[in-house]
C-alpha positions as protocol buffer text, in pm:
chain_id: "A"
residue {
  index: 1
  type: MET
  ca { x: 0 y: 0 z: 0 }
}
residue {
  index: 2
  type: THR
  ca { x: 166 y: 324 z: -112 }
}
residue {
  index: 3
  type: ASP
  ca { x: -91 y: 585 z: -5 }
}
residue {
  index: 4
  type: GLN
  ca { x: -35 y: 589 z: 367 }
}
residue {
  index: 5
  type: ILE
  ca { x: 136 y: 762 z: 657 }
}
residue {
  index: 6
  type: GLN
  ca { x: 310 y: 598 z: 952 }
}
residue {
  index: 7
  type: ARG
  ca { x: 408 y: 744 z: 1285 }
}
residue {
  index: 8
  type: PHE
  ca { x: 721 y: 620 z: 1459 }
}
residue {
  index: 9
  type: LEU
  ca { x: 932 y: 710 z: 1760 }
}
residue {
  index: 10
  type: PHE
  ca { x: 1264 y: 618 z: 1911 }
}
residue {
  index: 11
  type: ASP
  ca { x: 1228 y: 457 z: 2252 }
}
residue {
  index: 12
  type: ASP
  ca { x: 1378 y: 641 z: 2549 }
}
residue {
  index: 13
  type: THR
  ca { x: 1435 y: 957 z: 2347 }
}
residue {
  index: 14
  type: ASN
  ca { x: 1249 y: 1280 z: 2274 }
}
residue {
  index: 15
  type: VAL
  ca { x: 1250 y: 1219 z: 1897 }
}
residue {
  index: 16
  type: ARG
  ca { x: 942 y: 1125 z: 1696 }
}
residue {
  index: 17
  type: GLY
  ca { x: 875 y: 1099 z: 1325 }
}
residue {
  index: 18
  type: GLU
  ca { x: 629 y: 1050 z: 1042 }
}
residue {
  index: 19
  type: ILE
  ca { x: 679 y: 894 z: 701 }
}
residue {
  index: 20
  type: ALA
  ca { x: 427 y: 933 z: 419 }
}
residue {
  index: 21
  type: GLY
  ca { x: 392 y: 800 z: 67 }
}
residue {
  index: 22
  type: LEU
  ca { x: 146 y: 890 z: -208 }
}
residue {
  index: 23
  type: GLU
  ca { x: 73 y: 743 z: -548 }
}
residue {
  index: 24
  type: ARG
  ca { x: -298 y: 715 z: -630 }
}
residue {
  index: 25
  type: ALA
  ca { x: -396 y: 1029 z: -439 }
}
residue {
  index: 26
  type: TYR
  ca { x: -116 y: 1218 z: -616 }
}
residue {
  index: 27
  type: ALA
  ca { x: -229 y: 1085 z: -953 }
}
residue {
  index: 28
  type: GLU
  ca { x: -589 y: 1191 z: -888 }
}
residue {
  index: 29
  type: VAL
  ca { x: -476 y: 1549 z: -821 }
}
residue {
  index: 30
  type: LEU
  ca { x: -271 y: 1555 z: -1142 }
}
residue {
  index: 31
  type: GLU
  ca { x: -547 y: 1395 z: -1351 }
}
residue {
  index: 32
  type: ARG
  ca { x: -762 y: 1704 z: -1300 }
}
residue {
  index: 33
  type: HIS
  ca { x: -502 y: 1954 z: -1423 }
}
residue {
  index: 34
  type: ALA
  ca { x: -233 y: 1983 z: -1689 }
}
residue {
  index: 35
  type: TYR
  ca { x: 72 y: 2116 z: -1506 }
}
residue {
  index: 36
  type: PRO
  ca { x: 433 y: 2148 z: -1628 }
}
residue {
  index: 37
  type: ALA
  ca { x: 673 y: 1889 z: -1489 }
}
residue {
  index: 38
  type: ALA
  ca { x: 834 y: 2124 z: -1236 }
}
residue {
  index: 39
  type: VAL
  ca { x: 492 y: 2214 z: -1095 }
}
residue {
  index: 40
  type: THR
  ca { x: 381 y: 1851 z: -1063 }
}
residue {
  index: 41
  type: ARG
  ca { x: 697 y: 1780 z: -866 }
}
residue {
  index: 42
  type: HIS
  ca { x: 648 y: 2064 z: -619 }
}
residue {
  index: 43
  type: LEU
  ca { x: 277 y: 1989 z: -592 }
}
residue {
  index: 44
  type: GLY
  ca { x: 365 y: 1633 z: -491 }
}
residue {
  index: 45
  type: GLU
  ca { x: 599 y: 1765 z: -223 }
}
residue {
  index: 46
  type: MET
  ca { x: 316 y: 1987 z: -96 }
}
residue {
  index: 47
  type: LEU
  ca { x: 82 y: 1688 z: -68 }
}
residue {
  index: 48
  type: ALA
  ca { x: 338 y: 1491 z: 129 }
}
residue {
  index: 49
  type: ALA
  ca { x: 413 y: 1792 z: 351 }
}
residue {
  index: 50
  type: VAL
  ca { x: 51 y: 1867 z: 435 }
}
residue {
  index: 51
  type: ALA
  ca { x: -11 y: 1502 z: 526 }
}
residue {
  index: 52
  type: LEU
  ca { x: 293 y: 1503 z: 755 }
}
residue {
  index: 53
  type: LEU
  ca { x: 200 y: 1829 z: 927 }
}
residue {
  index: 54
  type: THR
  ca { x: -161 y: 1725 z: 981 }
}
residue {
  index: 55
  type: GLU
  ca { x: -54 y: 1407 z: 1155 }
}
residue {
  index: 56
  type: THR
  ca { x: 210 y: 1593 z: 1356 }
}
residue {
  index: 57
  type: VAL
  ca { x: -13 y: 1866 z: 1502 }
}
residue {
  index: 58
  type: LYS
  ca { x: -301 y: 1625 z: 1579 }
}
residue {
  index: 59
  type: LEU
  ca { x: -565 y: 1869 z: 1457 }
}
residue {
  index: 60
  type: ASP
  ca { x: -935 y: 1787 z: 1459 }
}
residue {
  index: 61
  type: GLY
  ca { x: -1012 y: 1992 z: 1152 }
}
residue {
  index: 62
  type: THR
  ca { x: -840 y: 2105 z: 833 }
}
residue {
  index: 63
  type: LEU
  ca { x: -478 y: 2202 z: 786 }
}
residue {
  index: 64
  type: SER
  ca { x: -372 y: 2387 z: 474 }
}
residue {
  index: 65
  type: ILE
  ca { x: -40 y: 2505 z: 335 }
}
residue {
  index: 66
  type: GLU
  ca { x: -66 y: 2794 z: 91 }
}
residue {
  index: 67
  type: VAL
  ca { x: 230 y: 2928 z: -104 }
}
residue {
  index: 68
  type: ARG
  ca { x: 182 y: 3267 z: -267 }
}
residue {
  index: 69
  type: GLY
  ca { x: 468 y: 3393 z: -481 }
}
residue {
  index: 70
  type: GLU
  ca { x: 560 y: 3650 z: -740 }
}
residue {
  index: 71
  type: GLY
  ca { x: 730 y: 3406 z: -977 }
}
residue {
  index: 72
  type: ALA
  ca { x: 599 y: 3178 z: -1252 }
}
residue {
  index: 73
  type: LEU
  ca { x: 415 y: 2975 z: -988 }
}
residue {
  index: 74
  type: SER
  ca { x: 183 y: 3223 z: -821 }
}
residue {
  index: 75
  type: LEU
  ca { x: -11 y: 2978 z: -603 }
}
residue {
  index: 76
  type: LEU
  ca { x: 51 y: 2635 z: -459 }
}
residue {
  index: 77
  type: MET
  ca { x: -199 y: 2503 z: -206 }
}
residue {
  index: 78
  type: ALA
  ca { x: -269 y: 2172 z: -33 }
}
residue {
  index: 79
  type: GLU
  ca { x: -517 y: 2071 z: 237 }
}
residue {
  index: 80
  type: SER
  ca { x: -552 y: 1768 z: 461 }
}
residue {
  index: 81
  type: ASN
  ca { x: -763 y: 1647 z: 752 }
}
residue {
  index: 82
  type: PRO
  ca { x: -726 y: 1377 z: 1021 }
}
residue {
  index: 83
  type: GLY
  ca { x: -920 y: 1134 z: 801 }
}
residue {
  index: 84
  type: GLY
  ca { x: -629 y: 1127 z: 557 }
}
residue {
  index: 85
  type: GLU
  ca { x: -818 y: 1318 z: 288 }
}
residue {
  index: 86
  type: LEU
  ca { x: -600 y: 1537 z: 66 }
}
residue {
  index: 87
  type: ARG
  ca { x: -647 y: 1786 z: -212 }
}
residue {
  index: 88
  type: ALA
  ca { x: -414 y: 2033 z: -383 }
}
residue {
  index: 89
  type: ILE
  ca { x: -397 y: 2291 z: -659 }
}
residue {
  index: 90
  type: ALA
  ca { x: -141 y: 2509 z: -836 }
}
residue {
  index: 91
  type: ARG
  ca { x: -178 y: 2826 z: -1039 }
}
residue {
  index: 92
  type: LEU
  ca { x: 71 y: 2965 z: -1289 }
}
residue {
  index: 93
  type: ASP
  ca { x: 119 y: 3329 z: -1381 }
}
residue {
  index: 94
  type: GLU
  ca { x: -19 y: 3339 z: -1735 }
}
residue {
  index: 95
  type: ASP
  ca { x: 224 y: 3616 z: -1834 }
}
residue {
  index: 96
  type: ALA
  ca { x: 534 y: 3431 z: -1714 }
}
residue {
  index: 97
  type: PRO
  ca { x: 729 y: 3184 z: -1930 }
}
residue {
  index: 98
  type: LEU
  ca { x: 682 y: 2815 z: -1850 }
}
residue {
  index: 99
  type: PRO
  ca { x: 936 y: 2701 z: -1591 }
}
residue {
  index: 100
  type: ASP
  ca { x: 1220 y: 2462 z: -1668 }
}
residue {
  index: 101
  type: ASP
  ca { x: 1150 y: 2104 z: -1565 }
}
residue {
  index: 102
  type: ASP
  ca { x: 1428 y: 2114 z: -1304 }
}
residue {
  index: 103
  type: ALA
  ca { x: 1340 y: 2457 z: -1159 }
}
residue {
  index: 104
  type: ASP
  ca { x: 1379 y: 2458 z: -780 }
}
residue {
  index: 105
  type: PHE
  ca { x: 1113 y: 2581 z: -542 }
}
residue {
  index: 106
  type: ARG
  ca { x: 1255 y: 2929 z: -479 }
}
residue {
  index: 107
  type: ALA
  ca { x: 1321 y: 2991 z: -849 }
}
residue {
  index: 108
  type: LEU
  ca { x: 967 y: 2884 z: -938 }
}
residue {
  index: 109
  type: VAL
  ca { x: 787 y: 3082 z: -670 }
}
residue {
  index: 110
  type: GLY
  ca { x: 1013 y: 3385 z: -636 }
}
residue {
  index: 111
  type: GLU
  ca { x: 950 y: 3628 z: -355 }
}
residue {
  index: 112
  type: GLY
  ca { x: 651 y: 3540 z: -144 }
}
residue {
  index: 113
  type: ARG
  ca { x: 526 y: 3375 z: 169 }
}
residue {
  index: 114
  type: ILE
  ca { x: 385 y: 3050 z: 302 }
}
residue {
  index: 115
  type: VAL
  ca { x: 67 y: 3057 z: 510 }
}
residue {
  index: 116
  type: ILE
  ca { x: -12 y: 2756 z: 728 }
}
residue {
  index: 117
  type: THR
  ca { x: -373 y: 2753 z: 847 }
}
residue {
  index: 118
  type: LEU
  ca { x: -515 y: 2533 z: 1121 }
}
residue {
  index: 119
  type: ASP
  ca { x: -894 y: 2536 z: 1106 }
}
residue {
  index: 120
  type: PRO
  ca { x: -1036 y: 2322 z: 1390 }
}
residue {
  index: 121
  type: ARG
  ca { x: -1394 y: 2199 z: 1399 }
}
residue {
  index: 122
  type: GLU
  ca { x: -1428 y: 2380 z: 1729 }
}
residue {
  index: 123
  type: GLY
  ca { x: -1230 y: 2676 z: 1856 }
}
residue {
  index: 124
  type: ASN
  ca { x: -1038 y: 2953 z: 1688 }
}
residue {
  index: 125
  type: ARG
  ca { x: -867 y: 2944 z: 1351 }
}
residue {
  index: 126
  type: TYR
  ca { x: -489 y: 2986 z: 1361 }
}
residue {
  index: 127
  type: GLN
  ca { x: -253 y: 3106 z: 1089 }
}
residue {
  index: 128
  type: GLY
  ca { x: 125 y: 3103 z: 1081 }
}
residue {
  index: 129
  type: ILE
  ca { x: 322 y: 3288 z: 813 }
}
residue {
  index: 130
  type: VAL
  ca { x: 681 y: 3242 z: 700 }
}
residue {
  index: 131
  type: ALA
  ca { x: 868 y: 3422 z: 422 }
}
residue {
  index: 132
  type: ILE
  ca { x: 1005 y: 3217 z: 134 }
}
residue {
  index: 133
  type: GLU
  ca { x: 1374 y: 3249 z: 208 }
}
residue {
  index: 134
  type: GLU
  ca { x: 1495 y: 2892 z: 154 }
}
residue {
  index: 135
  type: PRO
  ca { x: 1552 y: 2717 z: -182 }
}
residue {
  index: 136
  type: THR
  ca { x: 1320 y: 2426 z: -94 }
}
residue {
  index: 137
  type: LEU
  ca { x: 970 y: 2383 z: 47 }
}
residue {
  index: 138
  type: ALA
  ca { x: 1113 y: 2158 z: 318 }
}
residue {
  index: 139
  type: GLY
  ca { x: 1356 y: 2430 z: 422 }
}
residue {
  index: 140
  type: CYS
  ca { x: 1081 y: 2691 z: 442 }
}
residue {
  index: 141
  type: LEU
  ca { x: 864 y: 2464 z: 658 }
}
residue {
  index: 142
  type: GLU
  ca { x: 1157 y: 2391 z: 886 }
}
residue {
  index: 143
  type: ALA
  ca { x: 1199 y: 2766 z: 931 }
}
residue {
  index: 144
  type: TYR
  ca { x: 830 y: 2796 z: 1018 }
}
residue {
  index: 145
  type: PHE
  ca { x: 857 y: 2537 z: 1295 }
}
residue {
  index: 146
  type: ALA
  ca { x: 1175 y: 2698 z: 1431 }
}
residue {
  index: 147
  type: ARG
  ca { x: 1014 y: 3044 z: 1451 }
}
residue {
  index: 148
  type: SER
  ca { x: 649 y: 2975 z: 1522 }
}
residue {
  index: 149
  type: GLU
  ca { x: 638 y: 2643 z: 1705 }
}
residue {
  index: 150
  type: GLN
  ca { x: 990 y: 2654 z: 1853 }
}
residue {
  index: 151
  type: LEU
  ca { x: 1029 y: 2283 z: 1789 }
}
residue {
  index: 152
  type: ALA
  ca { x: 1333 y: 2149 z: 1609 }
}
residue {
  index: 153
  type: THR
  ca { x: 1186 y: 1988 z: 1296 }
}
residue {
  index: 154
  type: ARG
  ca { x: 1347 y: 1843 z: 984 }
}
residue {
  index: 155
  type: LEU
  ca { x: 1175 y: 1737 z: 662 }
}
residue {
  index: 156
  type: TRP
  ca { x: 1280 y: 1546 z: 355 }
}
residue {
  index: 157
  type: LEU
  ca { x: 1037 y: 1566 z: 61 }
}
residue {
  index: 158
  type: ALA
  ca { x: 1042 y: 1407 z: -283 }
}
residue {
  index: 159
  type: ALA
  ca { x: 814 y: 1374 z: -586 }
}
residue {
  index: 160
  type: ASP
  ca { x: 867 y: 1271 z: -948 }
}
residue {
  index: 161
  type: GLY
  ca { x: 525 y: 1312 z: -1113 }
}
residue {
  index: 162
  type: GLN
  ca { x: 420 y: 957 z: -1024 }
}
residue {
  index: 163
  type: ARG
  ca { x: 497 y: 923 z: -656 }
}
residue {
  index: 164
  type: ALA
  ca { x: 540 y: 1165 z: -369 }
}
residue {
  index: 165
  type: ALA
  ca { x: 687 y: 1099 z: -27 }
}
residue {
  index: 166
  type: GLY
  ca { x: 804 y: 1270 z: 285 }
}
residue {
  index: 167
  type: LEU
  ca { x: 992 y: 1205 z: 608 }
}
residue {
  index: 168
  type: LEU
  ca { x: 962 y: 1425 z: 916 }
}
residue {
  index: 169
  type: LEU
  ca { x: 1160 y: 1419 z: 1239 }
}
residue {
  index: 170
  type: GLN
  ca { x: 1074 y: 1634 z: 1538 }
}
residue {
  index: 171
  type: GLN
  ca { x: 1246 y: 1691 z: 1871 }
}
residue {
  index: 172
  type: LEU
  ca { x: 1002 y: 1722 z: 2158 }
}
residue {
  index: 173
  type: PRO
  ca { x: 1074 y: 1919 z: 2477 }
}
residue {
  index: 174
  type: ASP
  ca { x: 1317 y: 1729 z: 2697 }
}
residue {
  index: 175
  type: ASP
  ca { x: 1191 y: 1535 z: 2999 }
}
residue {
  index: 176
  type: ARG
  ca { x: 1294 y: 1246 z: 3222 }
}
residue {
  index: 177
  type: SER
  ca { x: 1197 y: 988 z: 2961 }
}
residue {
  index: 178
  type: ASN
  ca { x: 1485 y: 1098 z: 2738 }
}
residue {
  index: 179
  type: ARG
  ca { x: 1778 y: 873 z: 2821 }
}
residue {
  index: 180
  type: ASP
  ca { x: 1965 y: 946 z: 2499 }
}
residue {
  index: 181
  type: PRO
  ca { x: 2060 y: 1315 z: 2469 }
}
residue {
  index: 182
  type: ASP
  ca { x: 2247 y: 1254 z: 2142 }
}
residue {
  index: 183
  type: ALA
  ca { x: 1949 y: 1093 z: 1969 }
}
residue {
  index: 184
  type: TRP
  ca { x: 1835 y: 1406 z: 1783 }
}
residue {
  index: 185
  type: GLU
  ca { x: 2166 y: 1478 z: 1612 }
}
residue {
  index: 186
  type: ARG
  ca { x: 2220 y: 1110 z: 1533 }
}
residue {
  index: 187
  type: THR
  ca { x: 1875 y: 1042 z: 1388 }
}
residue {
  index: 188
  type: VAL
  ca { x: 1884 y: 1362 z: 1179 }
}
residue {
  index: 189
  type: HIS
  ca { x: 2228 y: 1272 z: 1045 }
}
residue {
  index: 190
  type: LEU
  ca { x: 2106 y: 925 z: 945 }
}
residue {
  index: 191
  type: ALA
  ca { x: 1793 y: 1066 z: 780 }
}
residue {
  index: 192
  type: GLY
  ca { x: 2015 y: 1303 z: 583 }
}
residue {
  index: 193
  type: THR
  ca { x: 2166 y: 1004 z: 402 }
}
residue {
  index: 194
  type: VAL
  ca { x: 1832 y: 912 z: 240 }
}
residue {
  index: 195
  type: LYS
  ca { x: 1822 y: 939 z: -138 }
}
residue {
  index: 196
  type: GLN
  ca { x: 1515 y: 1067 z: -320 }
}
residue {
  index: 197
  type: ASP
  ca { x: 1479 y: 740 z: -509 }
}
residue {
  index: 198
  type: GLU
  ca { x: 1476 y: 549 z: -179 }
}
residue {
  index: 199
  type: LEU
  ca { x: 1219 y: 784 z: -28 }
}
residue {
  index: 200
  type: LEU
  ca { x: 993 y: 737 z: -331 }
}
residue {
  index: 201
  type: HIS
  ca { x: 1029 y: 366 z: -400 }
}
residue {
  index: 202
  type: LEU
  ca { x: 1124 y: 177 z: -85 }
}
residue {
  index: 203
  type: GLY
  ca { x: 850 y: 51 z: 146 }
}
residue {
  index: 204
  type: GLN
  ca { x: 819 y: 264 z: 456 }
}
residue {
  index: 205
  type: ARG
  ca { x: 924 y: -2 z: 704 }
}
residue {
  index: 206
  type: GLU
  ca { x: 1206 y: -106 z: 472 }
}
residue {
  index: 207
  type: LEU
  ca { x: 1330 y: 252 z: 454 }
}
residue {
  index: 208
  type: LEU
  ca { x: 1312 y: 298 z: 831 }
}
residue {
  index: 209
  type: HIS
  ca { x: 1507 y: -25 z: 875 }
}
residue {
  index: 210
  type: ARG
  ca { x: 1772 y: 91 z: 629 }
}
residue {
  index: 211
  type: LEU
  ca { x: 1814 y: 421 z: 811 }
}
residue {
  index: 212
  type: TYR
  ca { x: 1772 y: 306 z: 1169 }
}
residue {
  index: 213
  type: HIS
  ca { x: 1854 y: -64 z: 1196 }
}
residue {
  index: 214
  type: GLU
  ca { x: 2082 y: 10 z: 1492 }
}
residue {
  index: 215
  type: GLU
  ca { x: 1815 y: 216 z: 1673 }
}
residue {
  index: 216
  type: THR
  ca { x: 1515 y: 100 z: 1875 }
}
residue {
  index: 217
  type: VAL
  ca { x: 1228 y: 225 z: 1660 }
}
residue {
  index: 218
  type: ARG
  ca { x: 862 y: 178 z: 1748 }
}
residue {
  index: 219
  type: VAL
  ca { x: 650 y: 192 z: 1431 }
}
residue {
  index: 220
  type: PHE
  ca { x: 275 y: 241 z: 1463 }
}
residue {
  index: 221
  type: ASP
  ca { x: 4 y: 110 z: 1233 }
}
residue {
  index: 222
  type: PRO
  ca { x: -20 y: 298 z: 903 }
}
residue {
  index: 223
  type: LYS
  ca { x: -311 y: 525 z: 821 }
}
residue {
  index: 224
  type: PRO
  ca { x: -442 y: 540 z: 463 }
}
residue {
  index: 225
  type: LEU
  ca { x: -429 y: 861 z: 260 }
}
residue {
  index: 226
  type: ARG
  ca { x: -657 y: 945 z: -32 }
}
residue {
  index: 227
  type: PHE
  ca { x: -769 y: 1227 z: -257 }
}
residue {
  index: 228
  type: ALA
  ca { x: -1099 y: 1384 z: -154 }
}
residue {
  index: 229
  type: CYS
  ca { x: -1258 y: 1723 z: -206 }
}
residue {
  index: 230
  type: ASN
  ca { x: -1487 y: 1883 z: 51 }
}
residue {
  index: 231
  type: CYS
  ca { x: -1655 y: 2118 z: -193 }
}
residue {
  index: 232
  type: SER
  ca { x: -2036 y: 2125 z: -187 }
}
residue {
  index: 233
  type: ARG
  ca { x: -2324 y: 2322 z: -331 }
}
residue {
  index: 234
  type: GLU
  ca { x: -2364 y: 2493 z: 7 }
}
residue {
  index: 235
  type: ARG
  ca { x: -1998 y: 2605 z: 17 }
}
residue {
  index: 236
  type: ILE
  ca { x: -2012 y: 2738 z: -339 }
}
residue {
  index: 237
  type: ALA
  ca { x: -2337 y: 2920 z: -261 }
}
residue {
  index: 238
  type: GLN
  ca { x: -2173 y: 3088 z: 37 }
}
residue {
  index: 239
  type: ALA
  ca { x: -1878 y: 3194 z: -178 }
}
residue {
  index: 240
  type: LEU
  ca { x: -2119 y: 3347 z: -430 }
}
residue {
  index: 241
  type: LEU
  ca { x: -2309 y: 3522 z: -153 }
}
residue {
  index: 242
  type: ASN
  ca { x: -1985 y: 3682 z: -38 }
}
residue {
  index: 243
  type: LEU
  ca { x: -1972 y: 3866 z: -373 }
}
residue {
  index: 244
  type: GLY
  ca { x: -2272 y: 4073 z: -265 }
}
residue {
  index: 245
  type: ALA
  ca { x: -2621 y: 4114 z: -408 }
}
residue {
  index: 246
  type: GLU
  ca { x: -2527 y: 4390 z: -651 }
}
residue {
  index: 247
  type: GLU
  ca { x: -2242 y: 4191 z: -803 }
}
residue {
  index: 248
  type: LEU
  ca { x: -2454 y: 3876 z: -834 }
}
residue {
  index: 249
  type: ARG
  ca { x: -2742 y: 4057 z: -1002 }
}
residue {
  index: 250
  type: GLY
  ca { x: -2497 y: 4223 z: -1238 }
}
residue {
  index: 251
  type: ILE
  ca { x: -2371 y: 3880 z: -1345 }
}
residue {
  index: 252
  type: LEU
  ca { x: -2728 y: 3759 z: -1394 }
}
residue {
  index: 253
  type: ASP
  ca { x: -2805 y: 4060 z: -1617 }
}
residue {
  index: 254
  type: GLU
  ca { x: -2527 y: 3939 z: -1848 }
}
residue {
  index: 255
  type: GLN
  ca { x: -2554 y: 3561 z: -1819 }
}
residue {
  index: 256
  type: GLN
  ca { x: -2906 y: 3477 z: -1687 }
}
residue {
  index: 257
  type: ALA
  ca { x: -2745 y: 3210 z: -1465 }
}
residue {
  index: 258
  type: ILE
  ca { x: -2419 y: 3140 z: -1286 }
}
residue {
  index: 259
  type: ASP
  ca { x: -2211 y: 2835 z: -1369 }
}
residue {
  index: 260
  type: THR
  ca { x: -1899 y: 2768 z: -1168 }
}
residue {
  index: 261
  type: GLN
  ca { x: -1676 y: 2479 z: -1073 }
}
residue {
  index: 262
  type: CYS
  ca { x: -1450 y: 2372 z: -789 }
}
residue {
  index: 263
  type: HIS
  ca { x: -1087 y: 2452 z: -866 }
}
residue {
  index: 264
  type: PHE
  ca { x: -969 y: 2140 z: -686 }
}
residue {
  index: 265
  type: CYS
  ca { x: -1188 y: 1864 z: -831 }
}
residue {
  index: 266
  type: HIS
  ca { x: -1362 y: 2038 z: -1126 }
}
residue {
  index: 267
  type: THR
  ca { x: -1713 y: 1952 z: -1004 }
}
residue {
  index: 268
  type: ARG
  ca { x: -1951 y: 2190 z: -1179 }
}
residue {
  index: 269
  type: TYR
  ca { x: -2230 y: 2383 z: -1005 }
}
residue {
  index: 270
  type: HIS
  ca { x: -2523 y: 2558 z: -1177 }
}
residue {
  index: 271
  type: PHE
  ca { x: -2728 y: 2836 z: -1016 }
}
residue {
  index: 272
  type: SER
  ca { x: -3030 y: 2968 z: -1202 }
}
residue {
  index: 273
  type: ALA
  ca { x: -3155 y: 3325 z: -1163 }
}
residue {
  index: 274
  type: ALA
  ca { x: -3420 y: 3195 z: -923 }
}
residue {
  index: 275
  type: ASP
  ca { x: -3153 y: 3014 z: -719 }
}
residue {
  index: 276
  type: ILE
  ca { x: -2950 y: 3333 z: -684 }
}
residue {
  index: 277
  type: GLU
  ca { x: -3251 y: 3545 z: -588 }
}
residue {
  index: 278
  type: SER
  ca { x: -3348 y: 3288 z: -326 }
}
residue {
  index: 279
  type: LEU
  ca { x: -2994 y: 3295 z: -192 }
}
residue {
  index: 280
  type: ILE
  ca { x: -2990 y: 3675 z: -173 }
}
residue {
  index: 281
  type: GLU
  ca { x: -3331 y: 3697 z: -7 }
}
residue {
  index: 282
  type: SER
  ca { x: -3268 y: 3415 z: 242 }
}
residue {
  index: 283
  type: PRO
  ca { x: -2891 y: 3390 z: 298 }
}
residue {
  index: 284
  type: ASP
  ca { x: -2927 y: 3184 z: 616 }
}
residue {
  index: 285
  type: ALA
  ca { x: -3149 y: 2922 z: 456 }
}
residue {
  index: 286
  type: GLY
  ca { x: -2858 y: 2736 z: 297 }
}
residue {
  index: 287
  type: ALA
  ca { x: -2794 y: 2663 z: -69 }
}
residue {
  index: 288
  type: PRO
  ca { x: -3105 y: 2655 z: -289 }
}
residue {
  index: 289
  type: THR
  ca { x: -3202 y: 2332 z: -457 }
}
residue {
  index: 290
  type: LEU
  ca { x: -3158 y: 2292 z: -828 }
}
residue {
  index: 291
  type: HIS
  ca { x: -3422 y: 2435 z: -1058 }
}
């Protein structure tokens, strides 16, 4: 099974980790869009990263990573939830030349920022922002954890257009259970020897054994990952309502109806003039039914 994430930890230390692999979920994202090779690679890394972060923060809700840049790649976004459901999208600047296939993350995105949003089912929404100052997505996310979470965190991400994978190590605050003060430096050094081909193609337990066969590693049961989109007629209706009554009626004057689609999964939604009027007049009633 390639689409899964596994948690692991090193006994008697303050080091924990996650390892994720994606194939079918990655393919389903790419099937819905025609991206250049460099974009598909970085989009795969985003999918692996958002799965790793969601499992790490233990959020009961949605976690998203949004990259906004001034380069050829103006938007890169991925979302995940505790159920292992993932979706992602990229947007290119139409006026910029297509990127080279081997363009790195910083060259592709240019100046910009990464916004990490934690949206729990209950409680307040939280956003963390980090400037794009590192050449890789992994490096930028490591900087975010160092500044915002103050937890030493290292990531290794890989994608090749067919598979995506990621490895995360995190050092927890020290306590009496840590009997190995050198574990963090040692486990990070060993993880740094991993090759992208190994990360993408070796089984997760096989890879952990290759890296840490001299360590005492406790590996937990894997959790499946899959592509899923949480768009709905109600969500699209709310987005339309946010445009305002005047804007909506102006569109209806020109088009007599509003047809739109989800950017993530391409599901199409049709709203007749009567639907829109019902929405404007009764905004709290929910999305109108189809006419």
